[in-house]
Coordinates of C-alpha atoms in Angstrom, one line a residue:
Chain V
M1 CA 37.8 71.1 -13.2
G2 CA 39.3 70.7 -16.6
S3 CA 37.9 69.2 -19.8
V4 CA 37.6 65.6 -20.9
L5 CA 39.9 66.2 -23.9
A6 CA 42.5 67.7 -21.6
A7 CA 42.3 64.7 -19.4
A8 CA 42.4 62.2 -22.2
S9 CA 45.8 60.8 -21.0
P10 CA 45.7 61.2 -17.3
S11 CA 48.7 60.9 -15.2
P12 CA 47.9 59.1 -11.9
A13 CA 50.9 60.6 -10.1
S14 CA 49.9 64.1 -10.9
A15 CA 46.2 63.5 -10.0
A16 CA 47.3 62.1 -6.6
A17 CA 49.7 64.9 -5.9
G18 CA 47.1 67.7 -6.6
G19 CA 47.9 70.8 -4.6
G20 CA 48.1 73.1 -7.6
Q21 CA 50.8 71.3 -9.4
G22 CA 49.9 71.6 -13.1
V23 CA 50.8 69.0 -15.6
P24 CA 52.1 70.4 -18.9
G25 CA 49.2 70.5 -21.4
L26 CA 46.5 70.2 -18.7
V27 CA 44.5 72.9 -16.9
S28 CA 46.2 74.1 -13.8
V29 CA 44.4 72.9 -10.6
P30 CA 44.0 75.4 -7.8
P31 CA 45.5 74.5 -4.5
G32 CA 43.3 72.1 -2.5
F33 CA 41.7 70.6 -5.5
T34 CA 42.5 67.4 -7.5
M35 CA 41.6 66.4 -11.0
P36 CA 38.9 63.8 -11.2
A37 CA 40.0 60.3 -12.3
V38 CA 39.0 59.8 -15.9
S39 CA 39.2 56.5 -17.6
S40 CA 41.0 56.5 -20.9
V41 CA 38.4 56.7 -23.7
P42 CA 39.5 55.6 -27.1
P43 CA 39.1 58.2 -29.8
S44 CA 35.9 58.1 -31.7
S45 CA 37.6 57.9 -35.1
G46 CA 39.0 54.5 -34.2
S47 CA 35.5 52.8 -33.8
D48 CA 34.6 53.8 -37.4
Q49 CA 37.7 52.1 -38.7
Q50 CA 36.8 49.0 -36.7
A51 CA 33.3 48.9 -38.1
A52 CA 34.7 49.3 -41.7
D53 CA 37.0 46.4 -41.1
A54 CA 34.2 44.2 -39.8
D55 CA 32.1 44.9 -42.9
S56 CA 34.8 44.0 -45.2
S57 CA 35.8 40.8 -43.4
L58 CA 32.7 38.7 -44.1
P59 CA 33.4 35.0 -44.2
N60 CA 33.1 32.9 -47.3
P61 CA 29.6 31.4 -47.2
G62 CA 30.7 28.0 -48.6
T63 CA 29.1 26.2 -51.5
Y64 CA 25.4 26.2 -52.5
E65 CA 25.1 22.4 -52.0
E66 CA 26.5 22.6 -48.4
C67 CA 23.6 24.7 -47.2
H68 CA 21.2 21.9 -46.7
R69 CA 23.8 19.2 -46.2
K70 CA 24.4 19.7 -42.5
C71 CA 20.7 18.8 -41.8
K72 CA 20.6 16.0 -44.4
E73 CA 23.6 14.2 -42.8
V74 CA 21.7 13.8 -39.6
F75 CA 19.1 11.6 -41.2
P76 CA 19.8 7.8 -41.6
L77 CA 20.2 6.4 -45.1
Q78 CA 17.8 3.7 -46.2
M79 CA 19.5 0.3 -46.2
E80 CA 18.4 -2.8 -48.0
G81 CA 20.1 -6.1 -48.5
V82 CA 23.8 -6.7 -47.7
R83 CA 26.6 -4.3 -48.6
L84 CA 30.3 -4.9 -48.3
V85 CA 32.7 -2.0 -48.8
V86 CA 36.4 -2.1 -48.9
N87 CA 38.2 1.3 -49.0
K88 CA 41.9 1.4 -49.8
G89 CA 44.0 4.5 -49.8
L90 CA 46.8 4.1 -52.3
S91 CA 48.3 7.6 -51.5
N92 CA 47.4 10.9 -50.0
H93 CA 45.7 11.8 -53.3
F94 CA 44.3 8.6 -54.6
Q95 CA 41.7 6.2 -53.1
V96 CA 39.9 3.2 -54.5
S97 CA 36.8 1.4 -53.2
H98 CA 35.3 -2.0 -53.9
T99 CA 31.6 -2.4 -53.2
V100 CA 29.7 -5.6 -53.3
T101 CA 25.9 -5.4 -52.9
L102 CA 23.4 -8.2 -52.5
S103 CA 19.8 -6.9 -52.8
T104 CA 16.4 -8.3 -53.4
L105 CA 14.9 -5.0 -54.6
G106 CA 17.7 -3.5 -56.6
D107 CA 20.6 -4.8 -58.6
S108 CA 23.2 -7.0 -57.0
G109 CA 26.7 -6.7 -58.2
Y110 CA 30.2 -5.3 -57.8
R111 CA 31.2 -1.7 -58.2
F112 CA 34.6 -0.2 -58.4
G113 CA 35.2 3.4 -57.5
A114 CA 38.3 5.7 -57.7
T115 CA 38.8 9.1 -56.2
Y116 CA 41.6 11.5 -57.0
V117 CA 42.1 14.6 -54.9
G118 CA 44.8 17.0 -56.0
S119 CA 45.4 20.7 -56.2
K120 CA 42.6 20.9 -58.8
Q121 CA 40.0 18.8 -57.2
T122 CA 37.9 16.5 -59.4
G123 CA 34.9 14.5 -58.4
P124 CA 34.8 10.7 -57.9
A125 CA 34.5 8.6 -61.0
E126 CA 32.6 5.4 -61.2
T127 CA 32.5 2.9 -64.0
Q128 CA 29.6 0.6 -64.6
Q129 CA 29.6 -2.2 -67.1
H130 CA 32.7 -0.8 -68.8
K131 CA 30.9 2.4 -70.0
F132 CA 30.4 5.8 -68.6
V133 CA 26.8 6.4 -67.5
N134 CA 27.1 10.2 -67.2
W135 CA 29.7 12.8 -66.7
Q136 CA 29.9 16.3 -65.6
C137 CA 32.3 19.2 -65.4
D138 CA 32.0 21.8 -62.7
M139 CA 33.9 25.0 -62.0
E140 CA 33.8 26.9 -58.8
Y141 CA 35.2 30.2 -57.7
R142 CA 35.4 31.2 -54.1
G143 CA 35.7 34.9 -53.4
E144 CA 36.2 36.7 -50.2
D145 CA 32.6 36.8 -49.3
F146 CA 30.9 34.9 -52.1
T147 CA 30.9 31.6 -54.0
S148 CA 29.9 31.0 -57.6
A149 CA 29.8 27.7 -59.4
V150 CA 28.9 26.4 -62.8
T151 CA 28.2 22.8 -63.6
L152 CA 27.8 21.3 -67.0
G153 CA 26.2 17.9 -67.1
N154 CA 26.2 15.4 -70.0
P155 CA 26.8 17.9 -72.7
D156 CA 26.3 16.6 -76.2
V157 CA 27.2 19.1 -78.9
L158 CA 26.0 16.8 -81.8
V159 CA 22.6 16.2 -80.4
G160 CA 22.3 19.6 -78.7
S161 CA 21.5 18.4 -75.2
G162 CA 22.9 19.0 -71.8
I163 CA 22.2 20.5 -68.4
L164 CA 23.8 23.8 -67.1
V165 CA 23.5 24.6 -63.4
A166 CA 24.8 28.0 -62.0
H167 CA 25.0 28.7 -58.3
Y168 CA 25.8 32.0 -56.5
L169 CA 25.9 32.5 -52.7
Q170 CA 26.7 35.8 -51.0
S171 CA 27.4 36.6 -47.4
I172 CA 25.3 39.5 -46.3
T173 CA 26.3 39.4 -42.7
P174 CA 28.5 37.0 -40.7
A175 CA 25.3 35.0 -40.0
L176 CA 23.1 35.6 -43.1
A177 CA 23.8 34.3 -46.6
L178 CA 21.6 34.7 -49.7
G179 CA 22.0 33.0 -53.0
G180 CA 20.3 31.6 -56.1
E181 CA 20.3 28.7 -58.5
L182 CA 19.7 28.6 -62.2
V183 CA 19.1 25.3 -64.0
Y184 CA 19.0 25.2 -67.8
H185 CA 18.3 21.9 -69.5
R186 CA 18.1 21.3 -73.2
R187 CA 17.4 18.4 -75.4
P188 CA 16.1 18.1 -79.0
G189 CA 12.8 19.8 -79.2
E190 CA 12.7 20.9 -75.6
E191 CA 14.4 23.3 -73.3
G192 CA 13.6 24.9 -70.0
T193 CA 14.8 26.9 -67.1
V194 CA 14.2 26.5 -63.3
T195 CA 15.3 29.2 -60.8
S196 CA 15.3 29.2 -57.1
L197 CA 16.4 31.5 -54.3
L198 CA 18.2 30.4 -51.1
G199 CA 18.6 32.0 -47.7
R200 CA 20.7 30.6 -44.8
Y201 CA 21.0 31.9 -41.3
T202 CA 23.7 30.5 -39.0
G203 CA 23.4 30.8 -35.2
D204 CA 25.6 29.7 -32.4
N205 CA 24.4 26.1 -32.5
F206 CA 21.9 26.0 -35.3
V207 CA 21.6 26.5 -39.1
A208 CA 18.3 27.4 -40.8
T209 CA 18.1 27.3 -44.5
V210 CA 15.2 28.0 -46.9
T211 CA 15.0 27.4 -50.6
L212 CA 12.1 28.8 -52.7
G213 CA 11.6 28.2 -56.3
G214 CA 9.2 27.4 -59.1
A215 CA 9.5 23.7 -58.4
G216 CA 8.6 24.1 -54.7
A217 CA 10.0 24.9 -51.3
H218 CA 12.7 23.3 -49.2
A219 CA 13.4 24.3 -45.6
T220 CA 15.8 22.7 -43.2
Y221 CA 16.7 23.4 -39.6
Y222 CA 19.8 21.9 -38.0
H223 CA 20.4 22.1 -34.3
K224 CA 23.4 20.9 -32.4
A225 CA 22.2 20.3 -28.8
N226 CA 25.6 19.1 -27.6
D227 CA 28.6 17.0 -28.7
Q228 CA 26.4 13.9 -28.7
L229 CA 23.1 15.0 -30.0
Q230 CA 22.3 16.7 -33.3
I231 CA 18.7 17.2 -34.6
G232 CA 17.4 18.0 -38.0
V233 CA 14.0 19.0 -39.2
E234 CA 13.2 19.1 -42.9
F235 CA 10.2 20.4 -44.9
E236 CA 9.7 19.8 -48.6
A237 CA 6.9 20.9 -50.8
S238 CA 6.7 20.0 -54.5
T239 CA 4.3 21.9 -56.7
R240 CA 4.9 19.4 -59.5
M241 CA 4.1 16.3 -57.4
Q242 CA 1.5 18.3 -55.3
D243 CA 3.0 16.8 -52.2
T244 CA 4.5 18.0 -48.9
T245 CA 6.6 16.1 -46.4
T246 CA 8.0 16.9 -43.0
S247 CA 10.8 14.8 -41.5
F248 CA 12.3 14.8 -38.1
G249 CA 15.7 13.2 -37.5
Y250 CA 18.3 12.9 -34.8
Q251 CA 21.9 11.6 -34.5
L252 CA 23.5 10.3 -31.4
D253 CA 27.2 10.1 -31.5
L254 CA 29.0 8.3 -28.7
P255 CA 32.7 8.2 -29.6
K256 CA 33.5 6.5 -26.3
A257 CA 31.3 3.6 -27.3
N258 CA 32.3 3.8 -31.0
L259 CA 28.6 4.1 -31.7
L260 CA 26.6 6.2 -34.1
F261 CA 22.8 6.0 -34.0
K262 CA 20.5 7.9 -36.4
G263 CA 16.7 7.9 -36.3
T264 CA 14.0 9.5 -38.3
V265 CA 10.2 9.8 -38.5
D266 CA 8.3 11.7 -41.1
S267 CA 4.8 12.8 -42.1
N268 CA 4.4 9.8 -44.5
W269 CA 4.3 7.5 -41.5
V270 CA 7.8 6.2 -42.2
V271 CA 10.0 5.4 -39.2
G272 CA 13.6 4.4 -39.6
A273 CA 16.9 4.0 -37.9
T274 CA 20.5 3.0 -38.5
I275 CA 23.2 2.0 -36.1
E276 CA 26.9 2.0 -36.9
K277 CA 29.4 0.4 -34.6
K278 CA 33.2 0.4 -35.0
L279 CA 34.7 -2.9 -34.1
V280 CA 37.8 -1.5 -32.5
P281 CA 40.7 -2.5 -32.9
L282 CA 39.8 -4.0 -36.2
P283 CA 39.3 -1.5 -39.1
L284 CA 35.7 -2.6 -39.4
T285 CA 32.5 -0.7 -39.2
L286 CA 29.2 -2.7 -38.8
A287 CA 26.0 -1.0 -39.9
L288 CA 22.4 -2.1 -39.4
G289 CA 19.4 -0.3 -40.7
A290 CA 15.6 -0.7 -40.7
F291 CA 12.8 1.3 -42.2
L292 CA 9.1 0.8 -41.6
N293 CA 6.4 2.4 -43.7
H294 CA 3.2 2.2 -41.8
R295 CA 1.1 3.6 -44.5
K296 CA 2.1 1.0 -47.1
N297 CA 2.8 -1.7 -44.6
K298 CA 6.3 -2.2 -45.9
F299 CA 9.4 -3.1 -43.9
Q300 CA 13.0 -2.9 -45.2
C301 CA 16.2 -3.7 -43.4
G302 CA 19.8 -3.8 -44.4
F303 CA 23.2 -4.9 -43.2
G304 CA 26.6 -3.6 -44.1
V305 CA 30.3 -4.0 -43.3
T306 CA 32.9 -1.4 -44.2
I307 CA 36.6 -2.2 -44.1
G308 CA 39.0 0.7 -44.1
Chain D
M1 CA -38.2 -13.5 -34.5
F2 CA -34.7 -12.1 -34.4
P3 CA -33.7 -11.9 -30.8
S4 CA -30.1 -11.0 -31.5
L5 CA -31.2 -8.0 -33.6
S6 CA -33.6 -6.7 -31.1
S7 CA -30.9 -7.0 -28.3
R8 CA -28.5 -5.1 -30.6
H9 CA -31.2 -2.4 -31.1
R10 CA -31.6 -2.2 -27.3
T11 CA -27.9 -1.7 -26.9
L12 CA -27.7 1.1 -29.5
A13 CA -30.7 2.8 -27.9
K14 CA -28.9 2.7 -24.5
M15 CA -25.8 4.1 -26.0
S16 CA -27.6 7.0 -27.7
G17 CA -29.7 7.8 -24.7
A18 CA -33.4 7.9 -24.3
N19 CA -33.9 11.1 -26.4
G20 CA -31.3 10.2 -29.1
K21 CA -28.6 12.6 -27.9
K22 CA -25.0 11.4 -27.9
G23 CA -22.9 11.3 -24.7
P24 CA -20.0 13.7 -24.2
S25 CA -17.4 11.0 -24.6
S26 CA -18.7 9.8 -28.0
G27 CA -18.8 13.5 -29.1
V28 CA -15.2 14.0 -28.1
M29 CA -14.2 10.8 -29.9
D30 CA -16.1 11.9 -33.0
W31 CA -14.3 15.3 -32.9
I32 CA -10.9 13.6 -32.5
S33 CA -11.5 11.2 -35.4
S34 CA -12.7 13.9 -37.7
A35 CA -9.7 16.0 -36.8
C36 CA -7.4 13.1 -37.6
R37 CA -9.2 12.5 -40.9
F38 CA -8.8 16.2 -41.6
A39 CA -5.1 16.2 -40.8
T40 CA -4.2 13.1 -42.7
D41 CA -6.3 13.7 -45.8
R42 CA -3.8 13.9 -48.7
N43 CA -6.2 15.0 -51.4
D44 CA -6.0 18.8 -50.6
F45 CA -2.5 20.1 -51.3
R46 CA -3.1 23.4 -49.4
R47 CA -4.3 21.5 -46.3
N48 CA -1.3 19.2 -46.5
L49 CA 1.0 22.3 -46.8
L50 CA -0.4 23.9 -43.7
V51 CA -0.3 20.7 -41.7
N52 CA 3.3 20.0 -42.6
L53 CA 4.3 23.6 -41.9
G54 CA 2.8 23.2 -38.5
L55 CA 4.7 19.9 -38.0
F56 CA 7.9 21.7 -39.1
A57 CA 7.4 24.5 -36.6
A58 CA 6.7 21.9 -33.9
G59 CA 9.8 20.0 -34.8
V60 CA 11.9 23.2 -34.6
W61 CA 10.4 24.0 -31.2
V62 CA 11.2 20.5 -30.0
A63 CA 14.8 20.7 -31.3
R64 CA 15.4 24.0 -29.6
N65 CA 13.7 23.3 -26.3
L66 CA 13.7 19.6 -25.5
S67 CA 17.2 18.6 -26.6
D68 CA 19.1 19.7 -23.5
F69 CA 20.1 16.3 -22.0
D70 CA 23.5 14.8 -21.6
L71 CA 23.7 11.1 -22.2
M72 CA 27.2 10.7 -20.8
S73 CA 26.4 12.4 -17.5
P74 CA 26.9 10.3 -14.4
Q75 CA 23.8 8.5 -13.1
P76 CA 22.3 9.9 -9.9
V77 CA 23.1 7.9 -6.8
T78 CA 19.9 6.5 -5.2

């Protein structure tokens, strides 16, 4: 009947003809018999090459800070007082913002912000009362399947103080990424180091991230139910504060109604929500927010308008 | 001498039963209130950790199983 190797590239015409007609390179078929139809099987050496290509094409895992950000963005921000924000883009690389805040709990005032984004990206800069409050320098290197970053905060060579933060994140599989963080702080008479490990698993519509360290544990779960609904669950445990908190948040995005609603409830008996509505066709976004702390019997609400 | 006090005592005696045993409903309420006190007690860090881990697991289960609804779907015709 012939061998599989001999029939690796079958010729349908010759198989149909049968009758003893032998195809060059194949076993000659006796009269009255036909070669069985064999599907073309790719050579086994090709699959090994494909597996090697898949191992080497791991995606870049992104930055260390982005791991928990997806879940954090689902939760509403606590608003208090009145806030007016005017954003003005001066060019593709330069944007300024003017913020006026009126608050009963915090400081009221005016804040000017400038952001420059170029080929070498730098962070936003804010000035407050004509002096720099803090500054930092960060460097990031993105490899094929890893990301490393070093941040230097408030370095003072004369006093001998500053903070150094190092991040490393490695893709193990297309879905799993593992990494770590090292924080070294120093000031006169004191220095210390805090380390933590991070693991992130990405599914089809969810992202689960866990951070474990000496300071505590942080776990987040982000779930995208559909285009409108996103859900986030967050767990935080602090060994220093001897406290644990679990929060549940959701985000409803209705672009047809120009509406964005976020709600949250947590284990500290805090319930809050924010609603943002774009006042089309005006370049205005109206935001309302309220938070209620049942344990402390405190209520907080805020109102904001963003232009641009 | 104190008629209101004696009537109060009679009411308490009725509630607790003739032989002093509590009814099943009050026992369940006591169990629920003690369970709530156990769950919300913030003095024990390990207990808070376990309670919040359970809440986190429950939140993940709700997110994965109870979030499959479409707000923009057409309303059913009645």
